[in-house]
mmCIF file of C-alpha atoms and ligand atoms in Angstrom:
data_model
loop_
_atom_site.group_PDB
_atom_site.id
_atom_site.type_symbol
_atom_site.label_atom_id
_atom_site.label_comp_id
_atom_site.label_asym_id
_atom_site.label_seq_id
_atom_site.Cartn_x
_atom_site.Cartn_y
_atom_site.Cartn_z
ATOM 1 C CA MET A 12 -3.361 -12.120 12.851
ATOM 2 C CA ASN A 13 0.050 -11.397 10.155
ATOM 3 C CA ARG A 14 2.256 -8.853 10.843
ATOM 4 C CA SER A 15 3.805 -9.575 7.653
ATOM 5 C CA ILE A 16 7.420 -9.182 7.940
ATOM 6 C CA ARG A 17 7.485 -10.868 11.150
ATOM 7 C CA ILE A 18 6.553 -14.616 10.204
ATOM 8 C CA CYS A 19 9.698 -15.850 8.405
ATOM 9 C CA THR A 20 12.522 -15.444 10.984
ATOM 10 C CA THR A 21 10.554 -17.086 13.811
ATOM 11 C CA LEU A 22 9.575 -20.094 11.500
ATOM 12 C CA VAL A 23 12.586 -22.459 11.471
ATOM 13 C CA ALA A 24 13.402 -22.104 14.817
ATOM 14 C CA MET A 25 9.687 -22.402 16.036
ATOM 15 C CA SER A 26 9.223 -25.916 13.844
ATOM 16 C CA LEU A 27 12.229 -27.028 15.778
ATOM 17 C CA ALA A 28 10.712 -26.389 19.187
ATOM 18 C CA GLN A 29 7.418 -28.180 17.930
ATOM 19 C CA ALA A 30 9.350 -31.199 16.780
ATOM 20 C CA ALA A 31 10.571 -31.338 20.489
ATOM 21 C CA THR A 32 6.888 -31.049 21.533
ATOM 22 C CA ALA A 33 5.161 -33.557 19.774
ATOM 23 C CA ALA A 34 1.662 -34.056 21.479
ATOM 24 C CA PRO A 35 0.387 -37.048 22.162
ATOM 25 C CA LEU A 36 -1.775 -39.489 19.466
ATOM 26 C CA PRO A 37 -4.897 -38.442 19.634
ATOM 27 C CA ALA A 38 -7.217 -41.606 20.131
ATOM 28 C CA ALA A 39 -8.249 -43.902 17.358
ATOM 29 C CA ALA A 40 -12.340 -42.734 17.456
ATOM 30 C CA ALA A 41 -11.001 -39.187 16.872
ATOM 31 C CA ARG A 42 -8.771 -39.875 14.067
ATOM 32 C CA THR A 43 -11.667 -41.624 12.525
ATOM 33 C CA LEU A 44 -14.004 -39.065 13.016
ATOM 34 C CA ALA A 45 -11.012 -36.702 11.270
ATOM 35 C CA GLN A 46 -10.813 -38.511 8.207
ATOM 36 C CA ASP A 47 -14.983 -39.054 6.950
ATOM 37 C CA THR A 48 -16.179 -35.513 8.138
ATOM 38 C CA VAL A 49 -15.668 -32.284 6.211
ATOM 39 C CA ILE A 50 -13.052 -30.178 8.319
ATOM 40 C CA VAL A 51 -13.615 -26.478 6.995
ATOM 41 C CA ASP A 52 -10.900 -24.010 8.446
ATOM 42 C CA THR A 53 -11.762 -20.223 7.434
ATOM 43 C CA HIS A 54 -7.902 -19.076 8.146
ATOM 44 C CA ILE A 55 -4.920 -20.406 6.851
ATOM 45 C CA ASP A 56 -1.765 -17.401 5.821
ATOM 46 C CA ALA A 57 -0.144 -19.921 3.292
ATOM 47 C CA PRO A 58 -0.285 -17.715 0.566
ATOM 48 C CA GLY A 59 1.633 -15.221 2.487
ATOM 49 C CA ILE A 60 4.354 -17.148 3.113
ATOM 50 C CA LEU A 61 4.665 -19.037 -0.265
ATOM 51 C CA LEU A 62 5.151 -15.176 -1.819
ATOM 52 C CA GLU A 63 8.094 -14.537 0.488
ATOM 53 C CA THR A 64 9.593 -17.851 0.557
ATOM 54 C CA TRP A 65 8.655 -19.767 -2.054
ATOM 55 C CA ALA A 66 7.730 -24.115 -1.157
ATOM 56 C CA ASP A 67 6.463 -26.549 -2.461
ATOM 57 C CA LEU A 68 3.160 -27.270 -0.358
ATOM 58 C CA GLY A 69 2.133 -30.595 -2.081
ATOM 59 C CA ASN A 70 4.392 -31.990 -0.418
ATOM 60 C CA SER A 71 6.106 -32.271 3.318
ATOM 61 C CA ALA A 72 6.867 -28.331 4.067
ATOM 62 C CA PRO A 73 7.843 -28.733 7.401
ATOM 63 C CA ASP A 74 8.892 -25.023 8.495
ATOM 64 C CA ARG A 75 5.465 -24.409 7.723
ATOM 65 C CA GLU A 76 1.906 -24.959 9.229
ATOM 66 C CA PHE A 77 0.033 -25.991 5.846
ATOM 67 C CA ASP A 78 0.980 -28.552 3.690
ATOM 68 C CA PHE A 79 -0.840 -31.462 1.992
ATOM 69 C CA PRO A 80 0.718 -34.263 4.063
ATOM 70 C CA ARG A 81 -0.231 -33.461 7.142
ATOM 71 C CA ALA A 82 -3.789 -31.581 5.771
ATOM 72 C CA ARG A 83 -4.502 -34.949 5.008
ATOM 73 C CA GLN A 84 -2.986 -36.783 8.122
ATOM 74 C CA GLY A 85 -5.526 -34.377 10.260
ATOM 75 C CA GLY A 86 -8.155 -34.759 7.767
ATOM 76 C CA LEU A 87 -8.440 -31.072 6.428
ATOM 77 C CA ASP A 88 -11.034 -30.573 3.091
ATOM 78 C CA VAL A 89 -11.321 -27.263 3.077
ATOM 79 C CA ALA A 90 -8.500 -24.675 3.700
ATOM 80 C CA PHE A 91 -9.524 -21.226 3.121
ATOM 81 C CA MET A 92 -6.387 -19.553 1.826
ATOM 82 C CA SER A 93 -6.167 -16.210 2.850
ATOM 83 C CA ILE A 94 -5.176 -13.309 0.586
ATOM 84 C CA TYR A 95 -3.933 -10.822 3.024
ATOM 85 C CA THR A 96 -2.302 -7.444 2.206
ATOM 86 C CA SER A 97 -1.211 -4.810 4.949
ATOM 87 C CA ALA A 98 -1.936 -1.689 6.070
ATOM 88 C CA ARG A 99 0.711 -0.513 4.594
ATOM 89 C CA GLN A 100 0.077 -2.235 1.446
ATOM 90 C CA ASP A 101 -2.967 -0.249 1.310
ATOM 91 C CA GLU A 102 -0.876 3.208 1.828
ATOM 92 C CA ASP A 103 1.598 2.283 -0.858
ATOM 93 C CA GLY A 104 -0.674 1.120 -3.454
ATOM 94 C CA SER A 105 0.632 -2.236 -3.846
ATOM 95 C CA ALA A 106 -2.556 -4.102 -2.271
ATOM 96 C CA TRP A 107 -4.264 -4.867 -5.746
ATOM 97 C CA GLN A 108 -0.920 -6.401 -6.702
ATOM 98 C CA VAL A 109 0.124 -8.522 -4.336
ATOM 99 C CA ALA A 110 -3.321 -9.622 -3.830
ATOM 100 C CA ASN A 111 -3.155 -11.197 -7.562
ATOM 101 C CA ALA A 112 0.182 -12.642 -7.262
ATOM 102 C CA MET A 113 -1.133 -14.452 -4.244
ATOM 103 C CA ILE A 114 -4.051 -15.752 -5.837
ATOM 104 C CA ASP A 115 -1.816 -16.633 -8.863
ATOM 105 C CA GLY A 116 0.637 -18.826 -6.317
ATOM 106 C CA VAL A 117 -2.513 -20.827 -5.382
ATOM 107 C CA GLU A 118 -3.836 -20.980 -8.457
ATOM 108 C CA ALA A 119 -0.010 -22.334 -9.496
ATOM 109 C CA LEU A 120 -0.084 -25.169 -6.478
ATOM 110 C CA ALA A 121 -3.393 -26.396 -7.489
ATOM 111 C CA ALA A 122 -2.246 -26.815 -10.911
ATOM 112 C CA ARG A 123 0.832 -28.247 -10.188
ATOM 113 C CA HIS A 124 -0.810 -31.250 -8.043
ATOM 114 C CA PRO A 125 -3.984 -31.594 -9.563
ATOM 115 C CA ASP A 126 -4.624 -34.671 -7.883
ATOM 116 C CA ARG A 127 -3.934 -33.074 -4.456
ATOM 117 C CA PHE A 128 -5.706 -30.221 -4.564
ATOM 118 C CA ALA A 129 -8.938 -27.784 -6.056
ATOM 119 C CA LEU A 130 -9.747 -24.445 -6.811
ATOM 120 C CA LEU A 131 -13.021 -24.469 -4.532
ATOM 121 C CA THR A 132 -15.684 -21.666 -5.449
ATOM 122 C CA SER A 133 -19.076 -23.157 -4.372
ATOM 123 C CA PRO A 134 -19.905 -25.544 -1.125
ATOM 124 C CA ARG A 135 -22.099 -27.445 -3.623
ATOM 125 C CA ASP A 136 -18.823 -28.825 -5.347
ATOM 126 C CA VAL A 137 -17.214 -30.292 -1.583
ATOM 127 C CA GLU A 138 -18.128 -33.887 -2.343
ATOM 128 C CA ARG A 139 -17.318 -34.012 -5.776
ATOM 129 C CA LEU A 140 -14.042 -32.167 -5.956
ATOM 130 C CA ARG A 141 -12.568 -33.782 -2.264
ATOM 131 C CA ALA A 142 -13.136 -37.303 -4.069
ATOM 132 C CA GLY A 143 -9.476 -39.196 -4.284
ATOM 133 C CA GLY A 144 -8.511 -37.241 -1.079
ATOM 134 C CA ARG A 145 -8.038 -33.885 -2.509
ATOM 135 C CA VAL A 146 -7.668 -30.900 -0.507
ATOM 136 C CA LEU A 147 -10.077 -28.186 -1.332
ATOM 137 C CA LEU A 148 -9.037 -24.533 -1.695
ATOM 138 C CA PRO A 149 -11.059 -21.772 -1.610
ATOM 139 C CA LEU A 150 -10.343 -17.717 -1.342
ATOM 140 C CA GLY A 151 -10.250 -15.735 1.870
ATOM 141 C CA MET A 152 -9.092 -11.748 1.204
ATOM 142 C CA GLU A 153 -8.202 -10.632 4.494
ATOM 143 C CA ASN A 154 -8.372 -6.939 4.089
ATOM 144 C CA GLY A 155 -10.729 -5.172 1.576
ATOM 145 C CA ALA A 156 -7.793 -3.376 0.585
ATOM 146 C CA PRO A 157 -6.788 -4.064 -2.915
ATOM 147 C CA ILE A 158 -10.768 -3.150 -4.086
ATOM 148 C CA GLY A 159 -9.459 0.647 -3.813
ATOM 149 C CA ASP A 160 -12.150 2.601 -4.207
ATOM 150 C CA ASP A 161 -13.556 0.904 -7.225
ATOM 151 C CA LEU A 162 -16.293 -1.555 -6.993
ATOM 152 C CA SER A 163 -16.366 -3.310 -10.056
ATOM 153 C CA ARG A 164 -13.258 -5.132 -8.467
ATOM 154 C CA LEU A 165 -15.330 -7.231 -6.324
ATOM 155 C CA ALA A 166 -16.991 -8.741 -9.531
ATOM 156 C CA PHE A 167 -12.992 -9.290 -10.568
ATOM 157 C CA PHE A 168 -11.885 -10.958 -7.344
ATOM 158 C CA PHE A 169 -15.309 -12.788 -7.381
ATOM 159 C CA ASP A 170 -14.400 -14.127 -10.695
ATOM 160 C CA ARG A 171 -10.863 -14.756 -9.372
ATOM 161 C CA GLY A 172 -12.541 -17.245 -6.501
ATOM 162 C CA VAL A 173 -12.564 -15.063 -4.003
ATOM 163 C CA ARG A 174 -15.603 -15.702 -1.206
ATOM 164 C CA TYR A 175 -14.838 -13.774 1.838
ATOM 165 C CA ILE A 176 -13.829 -10.741 2.344
ATOM 166 C CA THR A 177 -12.580 -9.324 5.600
ATOM 167 C CA LEU A 178 -13.486 -5.745 5.212
ATOM 168 C CA ALA A 179 -10.297 -4.045 6.940
ATOM 169 C CA HIS A 180 -7.030 -5.489 9.339
ATOM 170 C CA SER A 181 -5.082 -3.781 11.591
ATOM 171 C CA ALA A 182 -5.743 -0.289 10.194
ATOM 172 C CA ASN A 183 -9.212 1.899 9.569
ATOM 173 C CA ASN A 184 -9.329 1.699 5.365
ATOM 174 C CA ARG A 185 -11.515 2.813 3.164
ATOM 175 C CA ILE A 186 -14.319 0.402 3.985
ATOM 176 C CA SER A 187 -14.342 0.033 7.271
ATOM 177 C CA ASP A 188 -12.704 0.983 10.860
ATOM 178 C CA SER A 189 -10.462 -1.638 12.489
ATOM 179 C CA SER A 190 -10.394 -2.765 15.705
ATOM 180 C CA TYR A 191 -6.852 -2.569 16.575
ATOM 181 C CA THR A 192 -6.925 1.657 15.440
ATOM 182 C CA LEU A 193 -7.428 3.885 18.689
ATOM 183 C CA GLU A 194 -8.772 6.932 16.709
ATOM 184 C CA LYS A 195 -11.881 5.008 14.508
ATOM 185 C CA ARG A 196 -12.610 6.945 11.361
ATOM 186 C CA TRP A 197 -16.053 6.378 10.264
ATOM 187 C CA ASP A 198 -17.980 4.893 13.406
ATOM 188 C CA GLY A 199 -17.948 1.495 11.632
ATOM 189 C CA LEU A 200 -18.652 1.125 7.911
ATOM 190 C CA SER A 201 -17.603 4.077 5.543
ATOM 191 C CA PRO A 202 -20.535 4.785 2.790
ATOM 192 C CA PHE A 203 -18.332 3.401 0.583
ATOM 193 C CA GLY A 204 -18.214 -0.085 3.279
ATOM 194 C CA ARG A 205 -22.198 -0.489 2.944
ATOM 195 C CA GLU A 206 -22.158 -0.537 -1.411
ATOM 196 C CA VAL A 207 -19.230 -2.556 -0.597
ATOM 197 C CA VAL A 208 -21.210 -5.232 1.655
ATOM 198 C CA THR A 209 -24.295 -5.366 -0.407
ATOM 199 C CA GLU A 210 -22.321 -5.363 -3.751
ATOM 200 C CA MET A 211 -20.572 -8.595 -1.752
ATOM 201 C CA ASN A 212 -24.367 -9.707 -0.846
ATOM 202 C CA ARG A 213 -25.219 -9.695 -4.844
ATOM 203 C CA LEU A 214 -22.449 -11.300 -5.377
ATOM 204 C CA GLY A 215 -22.270 -14.085 -2.898
ATOM 205 C CA ILE A 216 -18.921 -13.285 -1.605
ATOM 206 C CA MET A 217 -19.391 -13.832 2.520
ATOM 207 C CA VAL A 218 -19.401 -10.723 4.852
ATOM 208 C CA ASP A 219 -16.319 -11.093 7.230
ATOM 209 C CA VAL A 220 -16.250 -8.920 10.327
ATOM 210 C CA SER A 221 -13.119 -10.862 11.965
ATOM 211 C CA HIS A 222 -10.697 -7.381 12.683
ATOM 212 C CA LEU A 223 -13.311 -4.560 12.518
ATOM 213 C CA SER A 224 -14.175 -2.515 14.891
ATOM 214 C CA ASP A 225 -17.686 -3.264 17.518
ATOM 215 C CA ALA A 226 -19.813 -0.541 15.505
ATOM 216 C CA ALA A 227 -18.084 -1.997 12.099
ATOM 217 C CA VAL A 228 -19.350 -5.485 13.139
ATOM 218 C CA ARG A 229 -22.619 -4.184 14.069
ATOM 219 C CA ALA A 230 -22.932 -2.041 10.537
ATOM 220 C CA ALA A 231 -22.131 -4.896 9.142
ATOM 221 C CA ILE A 232 -24.725 -7.360 10.318
ATOM 222 C CA ALA A 233 -27.444 -4.866 9.955
ATOM 223 C CA THR A 234 -26.243 -3.897 5.954
ATOM 224 C CA SER A 235 -25.888 -7.429 4.876
ATOM 225 C CA TRP A 236 -28.862 -9.553 3.834
ATOM 226 C CA VAL A 237 -27.530 -12.423 4.000
ATOM 227 C CA PRO A 238 -25.767 -13.805 7.656
ATOM 228 C CA VAL A 239 -22.387 -12.738 8.319
ATOM 229 C CA ILE A 240 -19.111 -14.617 9.152
ATOM 230 C CA ALA A 241 -15.769 -13.731 11.505
ATOM 231 C CA SER A 242 -13.112 -16.145 9.819
ATOM 232 C CA HIS A 243 -11.128 -16.070 12.912
ATOM 233 C CA SER A 244 -12.378 -14.220 16.057
ATOM 234 C CA ALA A 245 -12.173 -15.620 20.009
ATOM 235 C CA LEU A 246 -14.039 -14.163 22.524
ATOM 236 C CA ARG A 247 -13.842 -10.926 24.639
ATOM 237 C CA HIS A 248 -15.152 -12.986 27.312
ATOM 238 C CA PHE A 249 -11.492 -14.322 28.021
ATOM 239 C CA THR A 250 -9.604 -11.661 26.957
ATOM 240 C CA PRO A 251 -11.690 -8.005 28.616
ATOM 241 C CA GLY A 252 -10.500 -4.799 26.676
ATOM 242 C CA PHE A 253 -9.290 -6.832 23.645
ATOM 243 C CA GLU A 254 -11.401 -5.070 20.962
ATOM 244 C CA ARG A 255 -10.049 -7.695 18.452
ATOM 245 C CA ASN A 256 -11.953 -10.688 19.902
ATOM 246 C CA LEU A 257 -15.979 -10.512 19.818
ATOM 247 C CA SER A 258 -17.994 -9.417 22.713
ATOM 248 C CA ASP A 259 -21.013 -11.464 24.110
ATOM 249 C CA ALA A 260 -23.042 -9.265 22.453
ATOM 250 C CA LEU A 261 -21.318 -9.387 19.179
ATOM 251 C CA LEU A 262 -21.000 -12.938 19.243
ATOM 252 C CA VAL A 263 -24.935 -13.639 19.885
ATOM 253 C CA ALA A 264 -25.720 -11.010 17.141
ATOM 254 C CA ILE A 265 -23.869 -12.731 15.013
ATOM 255 C CA ALA A 266 -25.780 -16.265 15.305
ATOM 256 C CA ARG A 267 -29.306 -14.272 15.639
ATOM 257 C CA ASP A 268 -28.597 -13.283 12.027
ATOM 258 C CA GLY A 269 -27.420 -16.853 11.013
ATOM 259 C CA GLY A 270 -23.594 -16.552 11.032
ATOM 260 C CA VAL A 271 -20.900 -18.379 12.088
ATOM 261 C CA VAL A 272 -18.247 -17.604 14.718
ATOM 262 C CA GLN A 273 -15.093 -19.315 13.735
ATOM 263 C CA ILE A 274 -12.508 -19.712 16.481
ATOM 264 C CA PRO A 275 -8.833 -19.227 15.998
ATOM 265 C CA PHE A 276 -5.907 -21.203 17.609
ATOM 266 C CA GLY A 277 -3.496 -18.234 18.015
ATOM 267 C CA THR A 278 -2.216 -17.943 21.020
ATOM 268 C CA ALA A 279 -2.206 -13.829 21.044
ATOM 269 C CA PHE A 280 -6.305 -14.595 20.757
ATOM 270 C CA VAL A 281 -7.031 -17.459 22.649
ATOM 271 C CA ASN A 282 -4.451 -16.087 26.009
ATOM 272 C CA PRO A 283 -5.754 -13.503 27.722
ATOM 273 C CA ASP A 284 -1.653 -12.312 28.571
ATOM 274 C CA ALA A 285 -0.937 -12.700 25.240
ATOM 275 C CA ALA A 286 -4.318 -10.337 24.190
ATOM 276 C CA ALA A 287 -3.048 -8.217 26.442
ATOM 277 C CA ALA A 288 0.189 -7.542 25.574
ATOM 278 C CA THR A 289 -1.288 -7.695 21.187
ATOM 279 C CA GLN A 290 -3.433 -4.840 22.622
ATOM 280 C CA ALA A 291 -0.322 -3.054 23.607
ATOM 281 C CA TYR A 292 1.891 -3.325 21.079
ATOM 282 C CA PHE A 293 -0.753 -1.635 18.787
ATOM 283 C CA ARG A 294 -1.055 1.291 21.312
ATOM 284 C CA ALA A 295 2.825 1.228 21.431
ATOM 285 C CA VAL A 296 3.069 1.205 17.475
ATOM 286 C CA ASP A 297 0.668 4.172 17.455
ATOM 287 C CA ALA A 298 2.841 6.580 19.596
ATOM 288 C CA PHE A 299 5.994 5.169 17.534
ATOM 289 C CA GLU A 300 4.264 6.412 14.487
ATOM 290 C CA LYS A 301 3.293 9.291 16.020
ATOM 291 C CA ALA A 302 6.632 10.078 17.472
ATOM 292 C CA ASN A 303 8.120 9.309 13.972
ATOM 293 C CA LEU A 304 5.616 12.129 11.792
ATOM 294 C CA ALA A 305 7.294 14.656 14.748
ATOM 295 C CA LEU A 306 10.904 13.791 13.871
ATOM 296 C CA GLN A 307 9.738 14.187 10.188
ATOM 297 C CA ALA A 308 8.227 17.393 10.271
ATOM 298 C CA SER A 309 10.751 18.792 11.766
ATOM 299 C CA GLY A 310 13.278 17.433 9.542
ATOM 300 C CA GLU A 311 15.471 14.565 11.933
ATOM 301 C CA PRO A 312 15.829 11.205 11.284
ATOM 302 C CA VAL A 313 13.442 8.835 11.915
ATOM 303 C CA ARG A 314 13.358 5.454 13.808
ATOM 304 C CA ASP A 315 13.766 2.451 12.508
ATOM 305 C CA ARG A 316 10.391 0.273 12.556
ATOM 306 C CA ALA A 317 11.869 -3.338 11.997
ATOM 307 C CA ALA A 318 14.343 -2.710 14.769
ATOM 308 C CA PHE A 319 11.439 -1.169 16.802
ATOM 309 C CA GLU A 320 9.629 -4.724 16.157
ATOM 310 C CA SER A 321 12.347 -6.643 16.995
ATOM 311 C CA ALA A 322 12.758 -4.799 20.322
ATOM 312 C CA TRP A 323 9.329 -5.638 21.258
ATOM 313 C CA ASP A 324 9.273 -9.294 20.331
ATOM 314 C CA ALA A 325 12.217 -9.917 22.398
ATOM 315 C CA ALA A 326 10.527 -8.083 25.521
ATOM 316 C CA HIS A 327 7.353 -9.699 25.003
ATOM 317 C CA PRO A 328 7.735 -13.394 24.238
ATOM 318 C CA MET A 329 4.543 -15.820 23.938
ATOM 319 C CA PRO A 330 3.162 -17.327 26.880
ATOM 320 C CA ALA A 331 2.808 -21.320 26.533
ATOM 321 C CA THR A 332 -0.388 -21.924 25.773
ATOM 322 C CA ASP A 333 -2.677 -25.373 26.387
ATOM 323 C CA MET A 334 -5.467 -26.253 23.946
ATOM 324 C CA GLU A 335 -7.703 -25.881 26.984
ATOM 325 C CA ALA A 336 -7.513 -22.387 25.895
ATOM 326 C CA VAL A 337 -9.418 -22.813 22.496
ATOM 327 C CA LEU A 338 -11.559 -25.357 24.103
ATOM 328 C CA VAL A 339 -13.177 -23.042 26.383
ATOM 329 C CA GLN A 340 -13.713 -20.418 23.964
ATOM 330 C CA ILE A 341 -15.777 -22.867 21.457
ATOM 331 C CA ASP A 342 -17.777 -23.911 24.652
ATOM 332 C CA HIS A 343 -18.752 -20.328 25.605
ATOM 333 C CA ALA A 344 -19.440 -19.807 21.703
ATOM 334 C CA VAL A 345 -21.493 -22.815 21.627
ATOM 335 C CA ARG A 346 -23.489 -21.878 25.079
ATOM 336 C CA LEU A 347 -24.261 -18.506 24.248
ATOM 337 C CA ALA A 348 -24.655 -18.234 20.119
ATOM 338 C CA GLY A 349 -25.704 -22.391 19.589
ATOM 339 C CA ILE A 350 -24.024 -25.334 18.312
ATOM 340 C CA ASP A 351 -25.326 -24.238 14.801
ATOM 341 C CA HIS A 352 -22.834 -21.045 14.730
ATOM 342 C CA VAL A 353 -19.284 -22.188 16.071
ATOM 343 C CA GLY A 354 -16.872 -23.107 13.602
ATOM 344 C CA ILE A 355 -12.942 -23.247 13.532
ATOM 345 C CA GLY A 356 -10.386 -21.026 11.898
ATOM 346 C CA SER A 357 -6.909 -21.398 13.073
ATOM 347 C CA ASP A 358 -4.936 -18.723 11.554
ATOM 348 C CA PHE A 359 -2.136 -21.050 10.783
ATOM 349 C CA ASP A 360 1.074 -19.855 8.968
ATOM 350 C CA GLY A 361 -0.320 -16.368 10.457
ATOM 351 C CA VAL A 362 0.875 -16.069 13.857
ATOM 352 C CA SER A 363 4.663 -16.320 13.807
ATOM 353 C CA GLY A 364 4.145 -20.205 15.230
ATOM 354 C CA HIS A 365 2.309 -18.513 18.386
ATOM 355 C CA LEU A 366 -0.106 -21.536 18.697
ATOM 356 C CA PRO A 367 -1.101 -23.495 21.619
ATOM 357 C CA GLU A 368 0.502 -27.023 22.620
ATOM 358 C CA GLY A 369 -1.265 -29.700 20.117
ATOM 359 C CA LEU A 370 -2.780 -27.090 17.768
ATOM 360 C CA ARG A 371 0.511 -26.657 16.111
ATOM 361 C CA SER A 372 -0.137 -27.613 12.425
ATOM 362 C CA VAL A 373 -2.908 -28.884 9.991
ATOM 363 C CA ALA A 374 -2.129 -32.151 11.382
ATOM 364 C CA ASP A 375 -3.634 -31.543 14.585
ATOM 365 C CA TYR A 376 -7.375 -31.087 13.996
ATOM 366 C CA PRO A 377 -7.430 -35.098 15.488
ATOM 367 C CA ASN A 378 -6.673 -34.059 18.813
ATOM 368 C CA LEU A 379 -8.924 -31.123 19.161
ATOM 369 C CA ILE A 380 -11.400 -33.699 18.139
ATOM 370 C CA ALA A 381 -10.098 -36.224 20.966
ATOM 371 C CA ALA A 382 -10.851 -33.406 23.015
ATOM 372 C CA LEU A 383 -14.084 -32.520 22.092
ATOM 373 C CA GLN A 384 -14.993 -35.895 22.748
ATOM 374 C CA ALA A 385 -13.630 -36.210 25.677
ATOM 375 C CA ARG A 386 -15.913 -32.861 26.978
ATOM 376 C CA GLY A 387 -19.168 -34.733 25.787
ATOM 377 C CA TYR A 388 -19.894 -33.185 22.706
ATOM 378 C CA ALA A 389 -21.464 -35.931 20.127
ATOM 379 C CA ASP A 390 -20.249 -36.276 17.179
ATOM 380 C CA THR A 391 -22.905 -34.629 15.215
ATOM 381 C CA ASP A 392 -22.270 -31.567 16.692
ATOM 382 C CA ILE A 393 -18.297 -31.770 16.188
ATOM 383 C CA ARG A 394 -19.381 -32.055 12.546
ATOM 384 C CA LYS A 395 -20.885 -28.861 12.631
ATOM 385 C CA ILE A 396 -18.327 -27.105 14.258
ATOM 386 C CA LEU A 397 -15.684 -28.729 12.327
ATOM 387 C CA GLY A 398 -17.157 -27.801 9.098
ATOM 388 C CA GLY A 399 -20.734 -28.023 8.935
ATOM 389 C CA ASN A 400 -21.917 -24.792 10.141
ATOM 390 C CA LEU A 401 -19.882 -22.728 7.759
ATOM 391 C CA LEU A 402 -20.669 -24.826 4.368
ATOM 392 C CA ARG A 403 -24.738 -23.994 5.586
ATOM 393 C CA VAL A 404 -23.736 -20.398 5.603
ATOM 394 C CA TRP A 405 -21.647 -20.521 2.502
ATOM 395 C CA ALA A 406 -25.054 -21.924 1.127
ATOM 396 C CA THR A 407 -27.042 -19.364 1.909
ATOM 397 C CA VAL A 408 -24.848 -16.634 0.909
ATOM 398 C CA GLU A 409 -24.779 -17.884 -2.264
ATOM 399 C CA ASP A 410 -28.431 -18.833 -2.737
ATOM 400 C CA GLY A 411 -28.714 -14.760 -1.720
ATOM 401 C CA ALA A 412 -26.777 -13.284 -4.452
ATOM 402 C CA ARG A 413 -28.659 -11.653 -7.218
ATOM 403 C CA HIS A 414 -26.274 -12.219 -10.462
HETATM 404 ZN ZN1 ZN B 517 -6.141 -11.945 10.747
#
């Protein structure tokens, strides 16, 4: 999700709250399965926080949701690092700089701890590189803003290791419409956006439809010659009217196309009240920005955005949520899309600590596994959800590339 500037202030308070409400230990069978299956999480926002407040994630970093010791404890093998840039960084022209600095940060982390981390650029390298207990770090770019209007930057970012791109984030951009924007610009993808998708196909970069408008998701599926992914998208079935979450029809369309929908853990996506508040937040921001434009036009001083944000947060506390909210999403997705088309994309470090009880950090995948086992999922199916499906789609995208 990521509203960038609002993350840091809440982190310390949240980690203290987490310590006080630690979940019970999962069953031994779940811990064993977590360790011997390849767990893939397609959305972890660690790089953004690294730029704002540096920490060595190779060692314990208790005020974050991702660090090496807890990743090992939770059995996490493949952690997609989110190279996130905001709509504002798109507007002010800093997205290219920020994205490259974030990638530098991930490279530095892996270089500092070659025994603990390795960059990952192909699903074929997972077994070889994870030997010895390494946590593998592929890159997923959230928002196509750093591409600007230059198609050649796709090859540049492919060479830097980017293996999926979420075409847009919280606002319409040059490539695509966003689910959060009230007034759409392109009615789906722009003409440039269709060229971007085709070039991503050619290079072997997965097309990520999370955050896109419904029309843009459909256009991405239609344009892409390989399956698409939703790196962190929950289901609108549980949150009516919240376009950020996928409708049943789009969930099925992604699955029929051979793709995979990665269910996030963040409260704002899986809790219906929180989703409604998030939708209202984007409407309020829209109204706030329009009011400021009017003030600016009439030569009056504009209102402070940070003050607006903190007032909003104070008036809309996130509701407490339990893991059941994530499990019902997985159940529904499996029922409609099939067991081969569902995965996980937590959004750890990207949701200001607003996460369900029992799914607070990368140490907690065994809790999810134990809950899936308790619901009757076979271990072979749990392996698919926890990573097998995503690795299959990634390999298909790699095979479809035409270098
Ligand atoms: Zn997001």
